[in-house]
C-alpha positions as semicolon CSV with decimal commas, in nm:
position;residue;x (nm);y (nm);z (nm)
1;X;-1,765;17,177;10,114
2;X;-1,615;17,511;10,005
3;X;-1,859;17,793;9,957
4;X;-1,718;17,904;9,620
5;X;-1,784;17,551;9,480
6;X;-2,153;17,586;9,547
7;X;-2,161;17,926;9,385
8;X;-1,997;17,792;9,068
9;X;-2,255;17,514;9,043
10;X;-2,534;17,763;9,086
11;X;-2,391;17,980;8,806
12;X;-2,389;17,678;8,574
13;X;-2,757;17,614;8,647
14;X;-2,844;17,976;8,582
15;X;-2,656;17,968;8,253
16;X;-2,946;17,771;8,091
17;X;-3,214;17,992;7,930
18;X;-3,545;18,020;8,112
19;X;-3,862;18,077;7,909
20;X;-4,119;18,325;8,026
21;X;-4,415;18,088;7,969
22;X;-4,453;17,715;7,916
23;X;-4,627;17,581;7,607
24;X;-4,852;17,278;7,569
25;X;-4,693;16,946;7,489
26;X;-4,736;16,767;7,159
27;X;-5,018;16,567;7,307
28;X;-5,223;16,882;7,331
29;X;-5,224;16,950;7,709
30;X;-5,327;17,293;7,833
31;X;-5,067;17,568;7,888
32;X;-4,953;17,616;8,246
33;X;-4,852;17,945;8,403
34;X;-4,485;17,954;8,505
35;X;-4,264;18,193;8,694
36;X;-4,111;18,489;8,523
37;X;-3,737;18,554;8,527
38;X;-3,775;18,819;8,804
39;X;-3,958;18,569;9,025
40;X;-3,690;18,307;8,964
41;X;-3,412;18,555;9,047
42;X;-3,590;18,653;9,369
43;X;-3,625;18,291;9,473
44;X;-3,266;18,228;9,371
45;X;-3,147;18,514;9,595
46;X;-3,335;18,368;9,889
47;X;-3,185;18,023;9,820
48;X;-2,832;18,171;9,800
49;X;-2,874;18,369;10,123
50;X;-3,001;18,056;10,300
51;X;-2,712;17,859;10,157
52;X;-2,458;18,125;10,277
53;X;-2,599;18,121;10,630
54;X;-2,596;17,741;10,640
55;X;-2,237;17,725;10,519
56;X;-2,127;18,001;10,756
57;X;-2,272;17,830;11,060
58;X;-2,139;17,488;10,959
59;X;-2,480;17,328;10,886
60;X;-2,376;17,135;10,580
61;X;-2,693;16,923;10,578
62;X;-2,910;17,230;10,531
63;X;-2,671;17,362;10,271
64;X;-2,704;17,045;10,065
65;X;-3,085;17,058;10,105
66;X;-3,103;17,414;9,972
67;X;-2,872;17,329;9,683
68;X;-3,081;17,023;9,582
69;X;-3,402;17,226;9,590
70;X;-3,246;17,496;9,374
71;X;-3,126;17,242;9,115
72;X;-3,469;17,071;9,100
73;X;-3,654;17,397;9,047
74;X;-3,415;17,502;8,773
75;X;-3,440;17,168;8,588
76;X;-3,819;17,166;8,613
77;X;-3,842;17,508;8,453
78;X;-3,594;17,417;8,182
79;X;-3,803;17,106;8,095
80;X;-4,107;17,320;8,005
81;X;-4,022;17,377;7,640
82;X;-4,264;17,538;7,393
83;X;-4,317;17,236;7,162
84;X;-4,554;17,428;6,936
85;X;-4,265;17,656;6,858
86;X;-4,048;17,350;6,799
87;X;-4,309;17,207;6,560
88;X;-4,311;17,531;6,365
89;X;-3,936;17,526;6,335
90;X;-3,939;17,161;6,225
91;X;-4,210;17,229;5,963
92;X;-4,020;17,529;5,832
93;X;-3,708;17,319;5,824
94;X;-3,851;17,029;5,622
95;X;-4,119;17,211;5,417
96;X;-3,960;17,550;5,377
97;X;-3,924;17,724;5,045
98;X;-3,658;17,559;4,834
99;X;-3,626;17,258;5,069
100;X;-3,916;17,033;4,962
101;X;-4,078;16,990;4,622
102;X;-4,423;16,827;4,638
103;X;-4,412;16,755;4,265
104;X;-4,139;16,493;4,304
105;X;-4,245;16,150;4,421
106;X;-4,062;15,982;4,712
107;X;-3,792;15,727;4,651
108;X;-3,848;15,355;4,673
109;X;-3,793;15,121;4,967
110;X;-3,472;15,195;5,161
111;X;-3,402;15,500;4,946
112;X;-3,373;15,303;4,622
113;X;-3,488;15,420;4,280
114;X;-3,776;15,171;4,281
115;X;-4,147;15,260;4,290
116;X;-4,297;15,437;4,588
117;X;-4,506;15,194;4,795
118;X;-4,836;15,320;4,933
119;X;-5,031;15,105;5,174
120;X;-5,409;15,152;5,183
121;X;-5,679;15,066;5,432
122;X;-6,043;15,175;5,458
123;X;-6,305;15,191;5,730
124;X;-6,664;15,149;5,606
125;X;-6,885;15,376;5,815
126;X;-7,221;15,320;5,648
127;X;-7,391;15,190;5,333
128;X;-7,702;15,396;5,274
129;X;-7,866;15,229;4,973
130;X;-7,830;14,963;4,706
131;X;-8,037;15,057;4,400
132;X;-8,148;14,773;4,170
133;X;-8,279;15,004;3,896
134;X;-7,967;15,216;3,846
135;X;-7,737;14,934;3,968
136;X;-7,538;15,146;4,211
137;X;-7,475;15,175;4,583
138;X;-7,377;15,457;4,818
139;X;-7,111;15,420;5,085
140;X;-6,944;15,648;5,338
141;X;-6,593;15,553;5,443
142;X;-6,272;15,673;5,600
143;X;-5,993;15,633;5,348
144;X;-5,631;15,608;5,465
145;X;-5,299;15,598;5,279
146;X;-4,952;15,556;5,429
147;X;-4,611;15,587;5,262
148;X;-4,256;15,686;5,347
149;X;-4,092;16,006;5,225
150;X;-3,733;16,026;5,352
151;X;-3,721;16,398;5,276
152;X;-3,961;16,453;5,568
153;X;-3,746;16,302;5,842
154;X;-3,694;16,521;6,151
155;X;-3,557;16,512;6,504
156;X;-3,821;16,402;6,755
157;X;-3,645;16,575;7,050
158;X;-3,579;16,251;7,235
159;X;-3,924;16,109;7,162
160;X;-4,120;16,418;7,266
161;X;-4,241;16,500;6,913
162;X;-4,444;16,194;6,812
163;X;-4,571;16,336;6,483
164;X;-4,653;16,658;6,301
165;X;-5,008;16,728;6,183
166;X;-5,106;16,906;5,863
167;X;-5,448;16,988;5,720
168;X;-5,330;17,100;5,374
169;X;-5,269;16,807;5,144
170;X;-5,089;17,018;4,884
171;X;-4,793;17,078;5,114
172;X;-4,656;16,726;5,057
173;X;-4,650;16,479;4,770
174;X;-4,977;16,284;4,737
175;X;-5,054;15,962;4,542
176;X;-5,285;16,020;4,244
177;X;-5,539;15,758;4,348
178;X;-5,893;15,761;4,208
179;X;-6,200;15,535;4,234
180;X;-6,247;15,376;3,894
181;X;-6,615;15,275;3,939
182;X;-6,724;15,602;4,100
183;X;-7,035;15,784;3,976
184;X;-7,053;16,062;4,233
185;X;-6,854;16,163;4,538
186;X;-6,796;16,446;4,782
187;X;-6,584;16,537;5,083
188;X;-6,715;16,633;5,425
189;X;-6,645;16,989;5,544
190;X;-6,873;17,016;5,850
191;X;-6,753;17,174;6,080
192;X;-6,400;17,163;5,942
193;X;-6,266;16,958;5,650
194;X;-6,252;16,596;5,766
195;X;-5,893;16,538;5,658
196;X;-5,551;16,528;5,819
197;X;-5,191;16,441;5,736
198;X;-4,949;16,310;5,998
199;X;-4,573;16,320;5,944
200;X;-4,371;16,091;6,169
201;X;-4,002;16,135;6,262
202;X;-3,890;15,848;6,036
203;X;-4,047;16,016;5,730
204;X;-4,366;15,808;5,730
205;X;-4,676;15,997;5,611
206;X;-5,035;15,906;5,705
207;X;-5,320;16,059;5,503
208;X;-5,679;16,015;5,626
209;X;-6,002;16,158;5,484
210;X;-6,377;16,093;5,517
211;X;-6,562;16,070;5,185
212;X;-6,903;15,966;5,052
213;X;-6,921;15,780;4,721
214;X;-7,186;15,651;4,483
215;X;-7,036;15,355;4,300
216;X;-7,150;15,142;4,008
217;X;-7,249;14,785;4,091
218;X;-7,338;14,563;3,791
219;X;-7,594;14,307;3,905
220;X;-7,712;13,968;3,781
221;X;-8,085;13,949;3,859
222;X;-8,162;13,600;3,728
223;X;-8,233;13,475;4,082
224;X;-8,407;13,792;4,201
225;X;-8,523;13,811;4,482
226;X;-8,333;13,499;4,593
227;X;-8,002;13,641;4,476
228;X;-7,668;13,754;4,610
229;X;-7,486;14,053;4,465
230;X;-7,114;14,142;4,462
231;X;-7,042;14,515;4,464
232;X;-6,681;14,623;4,419
233;X;-6,482;14,924;4,531
234;X;-6,190;14,981;4,291
235;X;-5,896;15,216;4,354
236;X;-5,619;15,276;4,101
237;X;-5,341;15,515;4,010
238;X;-5,435;15,764;3,743
239;X;-5,100;15,880;3,609
240;X;-4,817;15,695;3,785
241;X;-4,739;15,354;3,637
242;X;-4,618;15,058;3,842
243;X;-4,261;15,168;3,771
244;X;-4,321;15,475;3,988
245;X;-4,610;15,391;4,222
246;X;-4,746;15,067;4,369
247;X;-5,054;15,035;4,589
248;X;-5,065;14,758;4,849
249;X;-5,324;14,661;5,106
250;X;-5,219;14,730;5,462
251;X;-5,111;14,416;5,640
252;X;-5,334;14,281;5,911
253;X;-5,677;14,433;5,869
254;X;-5,702;14,635;5,547
255;X;-6,083;14,670;5,550
256;X;-6,286;14,746;5,859
257;X;-6,664;14,767;5,883
258;X;-6,860;14,948;6,149
259;X;-7,041;14,723;6,393
260;X;-7,418;14,679;6,355
261;X;-7,417;14,788;5,993
262;X;-7,784;14,820;5,895
263;X;-7,910;14,787;5,539
264;X;-8,282;14,807;5,450
265;X;-8,306;14,503;5,220
266;X;-7,960;14,347;5,225
267;X;-7,715;14,184;5,461
268;X;-7,339;14,221;5,422
269;X;-7,215;13,863;5,444
270;X;-6,843;13,914;5,386
271;X;-6,583;14,113;5,195
272;X;-6,270;14,014;5,005
273;X;-5,964;14,220;4,913
274;X;-5,772;14,167;4,591
275;X;-5,551;14,336;4,330
276;X;-5,672;14,444;3,986
277;X;-5,375;14,593;3,799
278;X;-5,473;14,717;3,456
279;X;-5,266;14,743;3,140
280;X;-5,330;15,008;2,877
281;X;-5,135;15,144;2,583
282;X;-4,971;15,395;2,820
283;X;-4,845;15,139;3,070
284;X;-4,951;14,923;3,363
285;X;-5,125;15,087;3,658
286;X;-5,156;14,960;4,014
287;X;-5,509;14,885;4,131
288;X;-5,679;14,762;4,448
289;X;-6,031;14,633;4,493
290;X;-6,256;14,510;4,771
291;X;-6,558;14,294;4,689
292;X;-6,861;14,334;4,917
293;X;-7,095;14,031;4,912
294;X;-7,457;14,127;4,983
295;X;-7,742;13,882;5,042
296;X;-8,092;14,005;4,970
297;X;-8,339;13,978;5,258
298;X;-8,620;13,751;5,136
299;X;-8,873;13,821;5,412
300;X;-8,973;14,155;5,257
301;X;-9,052;13,996;4,920
302;X;-9,229;13,703;5,081
303;X;-9,473;13,937;5,253
304;X;-9,508;14,193;4,974
305;X;-9,510;13,973;4,662
306;X;-9,531;13,597;4,709
307;X;-9,809;13,572;4,968
308;X;-10,038;13,828;4,795
309;X;-9,994;13,647;4,463
310;X;-10,086;13,315;4,625
311;X;-10,394;13,472;4,778
312;X;-10,505;13,613;4,442
313;X;-10,469;13,273;4,277
314;X;-10,668;13,104;4,555
315;X;-10,942;13,370;4,537
316;X;-10,977;13,304;4,164
317;X;-11,064;12,942;4,248
318;X;-11,374;13,051;4,439
319;X;-11,559;13,078;4,110
320;X;-11,540;12,698;4,076
321;X;-11,771;12,667;4,376
322;X;-12,028;12,918;4,257
323;X;-12,335;12,813;4,066
324;X;-12,288;12,801;3,692
325;X;-12,590;13,021;3,653
326;X;-12,435;13,303;3,863
327;X;-12,279;13,466;3,560
328;X;-12,233;13,821;3,701
329;X;-12,064;13,696;4,017
330;X;-11,823;13,462;3,839
331;X;-11,733;13,715;3,570
332;X;-11,673;13,992;3,824
333;X;-11,455;13,767;4,038
334;X;-11,246;13,647;3,745
335;X;-11,193;13,990;3,591
336;X;-11,113;14,154;3,928
337;X;-10,847;13,897;4,021
338;X;-10,697;13,916;3,673
339;X;-10,665;14,295;3,681
340;X;-10,525;14,289;4,036
341;X;-10,264;14,033;3,936
342;X;-10,169;14,237;3,630
343;X;-10,130;14,550;3,847
344;X;-9,916;14,358;4,093
345;X;-9,692;14,236;3,812
346;X;-9,649;14,582;3,662
347;X;-9,562;14,725;4,006
348;X;-9,292;14,462;4,053
349;X;-9,140;14,531;3,712
350;X;-9,142;14,907;3,777
351;X;-8,893;14,858;4,062
352;X;-8,652;14,658;3,845
353;X;-8,440;14,742;3,542
354;X;-8,556;14,616;3,200
355;X;-8,316;14,325;3,151
356;X;-8,310;14,083;2,858
357;X;-8,324;13,762;3,064
358;X;-8,598;13,604;3,275
359;X;-8,585;13,659;3,649
360;X;-8,713;13,428;3,918
361;X;-8,985;13,679;4,008
362;X;-9,095;13,686;3,642
363;X;-9,154;13,311;3,647
364;X;-9,359;13,338;3,964
365;X;-9,580;13,628;3,854
366;X;-9,620;13,480;3,505
367;X;-9,745;13,146;3,635
368;X;-9,975;13,312;3,890
369;X;-10,119;13,532;3,615
370;X;-10,171;13,222;3,401
371;X;-10,364;13,047;3,680
372;X;-10,590;13,348;3,730
373;X;-10,649;13,376;3,356
374;X;-10,714;13,001;3,341
375;X;-10,984;13,031;3,606
376;X;-11,157;13,296;3,394
377;X;-11,132;13,076;3,084
378;X;-11,271;12,784;3,283
379;X;-11,590;12,978;3,349
380;X;-11,619;13,057;2,978
381;X;-11,592;12,684;2,905
382;X;-11,848;12,601;3,173
383;X;-12,090;12,858;3,035
384;X;-12,048;12,720;2,683
385;X;-12,098;12,361;2,803
386;X;-12,406;12,463;2,998
387;X;-12,569;12,631;2,700
388;X;-12,471;12,343;2,471
389;X;-12,621;12,089;2,710
390;X;-12,940;12,291;2,736
391;X;-12,974;12,301;2,356
392;X;-12,919;11,925;2,334
393;X;-13,182;11,863;2,599
394;X;-13,432;12,076;2,410
395;X;-13,353;11,897;2,085
396;X;-13,393;11,560;2,259
397;X;-13,735;11,660;2,387
398;X;-13,840;11,769;2,040
399;X;-13,723;11,440;1,891
400;X;-13,911;11,239;2,153
401;X;-14,228;11,432;2,087
402;X;-14,185;11,380;1,712
403;X;-14,131;11,003;1,755
404;X;-14,436;10,981;1,978
405;X;-14,647;11,154;1,717
406;X;-14,510;10,923;1,444
407;X;-14,596;10,613;1,648
408;X;-14,947;10,735;1,713
409;X;-14,993;10,806;1,343
410;X;-14,862;10,458;1,248
411;X;-15,101;10,292;1,493
412;X;-15,397;10,474;1,343
413;X;-15,291;10,376;0,989
414;X;-15,257;10,009;1,084
415;X;-15,604;10,003;1,245
416;X;-15,765;10,156;0,939
417;X;-15,600;9,899;0,716
418;X;-15,743;9,610;0,921
419;X;-16,095;9,747;0,896
420;X;-16,071;9,779;0,515
421;X;-15,961;9,417;0,446
422;X;-16,200;9,156;0,303
423;X;-16,331;8,881;0,524
424;X;-16,214;8,618;0,271
425;X;-15,863;8,752;0,272
426;X;-15,589;8,502;0,340
427;X;-15,280;8,569;0,550
428;X;-14,936;8,425;0,479
429;X;-14,808;8,224;0,771
430;X;-14,443;8,259;0,866
431;X;-14,255;7,932;0,911
432;X;-14,176;7,825;1,268
433;X;-13,831;7,692;1,180
434;X;-13,577;7,925;1,023
435;X;-13,303;7,818;0,791
436;X;-12,939;7,873;0,896
437;X;-12,889;8,147;0,642
438;X;-13,191;8,341;0,741
439;X;-13,082;8,701;0,835
440;X;-13,354;8,732;1,097
441;X;-13,222;8,428;1,278
442;X;-12,867;8,567;1,277
443;X;-12,986;8,899;1,426
444;X;-13,167;8,726;1,711
445;X;-12,862;8,512;1,781
446;X;-12,635;8,818;1,800
447;X;-12,867;8,982;2,052
448;X;-12,858;8,673;2,268
449;X;-12,476;8,672;2,267
450;X;-12,463;9,035;2,373
451;X;-12,693;8,974;2,667
452;X;-12,490;8,671;2,771
453;X;-12,156;8,868;2,797
454;X;-12,059;8,977;3,155
455;X;-12,103;9,354;3,215
456;X;-11,783;9,574;3,232
457;X;-11,695;9,716;3,576
458;X;-11,702;10,100;3,560
459;X;-11,402;10,295;3,698
460;X;-11,427;10,487;4,023
461;X;-11,374;10,822;3,849
462;X;-11,654;10,756;3,604
463;X;-11,876;10,638;3,885
464;X;-11,803;10,955;4,082
465;X;-11,852;11,181;3,779
466;X;-12,177;11,006;3,694
467;X;-12,324;11,168;4,005
468;X;-12,313;11,499;3,820
469;X;-12,555;11,480;3,530
470;X;-12,442;11,782;3,326
471;X;-12,108;11,828;3,154
472;X;-12,066;12,186;3,284
473;X;-12,093;12,063;3,641
474;X;-11,831;11,798;3,574
475;X;-11,590;12,067;3,445
476;X;-11,632;12,267;3,765
477;X;-11,570;11,962;3,981
478;X;-11,259;11,862;3,789
479;X;-11,125;12,221;3,811
480;X;-11,169;12,223;4,189
481;X;-10,914;11,943;4,212
482;X;-10,688;12,005;3,911
483;X;-10,603;12,373;3,970
484;X;-10,481;12,335;4,334
485;X;-10,283;12,021;4,252
486;X;-10,105;12,180;3,957
487;X;-10,031;12,496;4,157
488;X;-9,887;12,291;4,443
489;X;-9,669;12,100;4,196
490;X;-9,547;12,429;4,049
491;X;-9,452;12,555;4,396
492;X;-9,256;12,239;4,463
493;X;-9,060;12,270;4,138
494;X;-9,011;12,648;4,171
495;X;-8,871;12,653;4,524
496;X;-8,661;12,342;4,472
497;X;-8,504;12,486;4,158
498;X;-8,421;12,835;4,278
499;X;-8,322;12,748;4,632
500;X;-8,077;12,484;4,507
501;X;-7,937;12,726;4,250
502;X;-7,887;12,980;4,527
503;X;-7,686;12,726;4,727
504;X;-7,473;12,645;4,421
505;X;-7,393;13,014;4,375
506;X;-7,264;13,026;4,732
């Protein structure tokens, strides 16, 4: 191979510019130290001298080897381009002054004059609280929007520039999305603002930001605490109508939820995405919503409310087994359980909003309070019956004594009359045979018929109650059975009703 041919090829290789230092790639690799131009010229001189000696002595194999090594070194150094500098040039090219106007919305699909299409997806990071009193919930999420702006297309340098990254949202056009049911919200700026914008070579723009929101959640508490609540997250355009801007859910998986999401008193069962376009007198606006279905955890309320209320009701029944004469003990027990139940009810209502309808927990606490109050009234009835029975017994004793005195006085009067009669006095004899119309004969006959009738068989309840002589004792015995039975029947109706209604709501 002629020597001058090799020299011409070497001159072509050297014609390419050589950078002093290499820059990191778009993927963010560290900068690597490269040779300076003086070092490359020194190495090139050594390669040329070796090539001249090889060609002069006829060793063509070594000449080709030196030439291949020289070409590889030159190409490797030329491949180390400063892509950060390229990114700056591309950004200045597409976002430079007078080249891009962020006030103008992008064109429609395929460059048409239709509305700009923005696809939305969210990632739910955490749900901190769901407040029943204020009817709101707090959520932290990563919000993403993606659209195409053909004005932002750029050359990717044969696939080496995957995307450009911005941290200033005002440099490009942004959709005017807002959260329609938001009460409070803030961005996260620790350590740096948690936001970025990626511009892809085809003009696609990805906007991502981490935000925390407090959103309104109207609740229906009729089945509380056996209820399920649906809390919505609504996103809509504020100023652009559907003729200019349309929001769509991202295809595939528009809503993502962090694994092992923990809520103190709720469980996130599922979520549904939907559209909620709204029409006003200024036009129709695009709207997206996601419904989060929460189920309230019942175990907390079972331990904190239902079981304590049952225990208070059962404790109030202890007074039925105390002696009716133990007035201080029965009054103290009844009043204490009543006040405790009233305090429990007021504490439950303090953690709930004042609604106009009756909740399931209101039915439970109201009936339990009624049972406790009924036990206190039962003692009042027993005390009244006891005193009434005692007064009747005293009156009966007085009447018996009075009758005994009257009989004794009648006997003495009859004896004195017999002593005062004359010995010649005659006595009228009563006839031995009575006439059919004689009233005395009819009375005797009626008494005989009564004694001849078979006696009525008493009922088992009357027989059992006859063991307790006083009426107050009978009231206590009946209450021991009636109160538990009625309370058990109430529990059966209560749980059957509300548990079935919960299943129907599902």
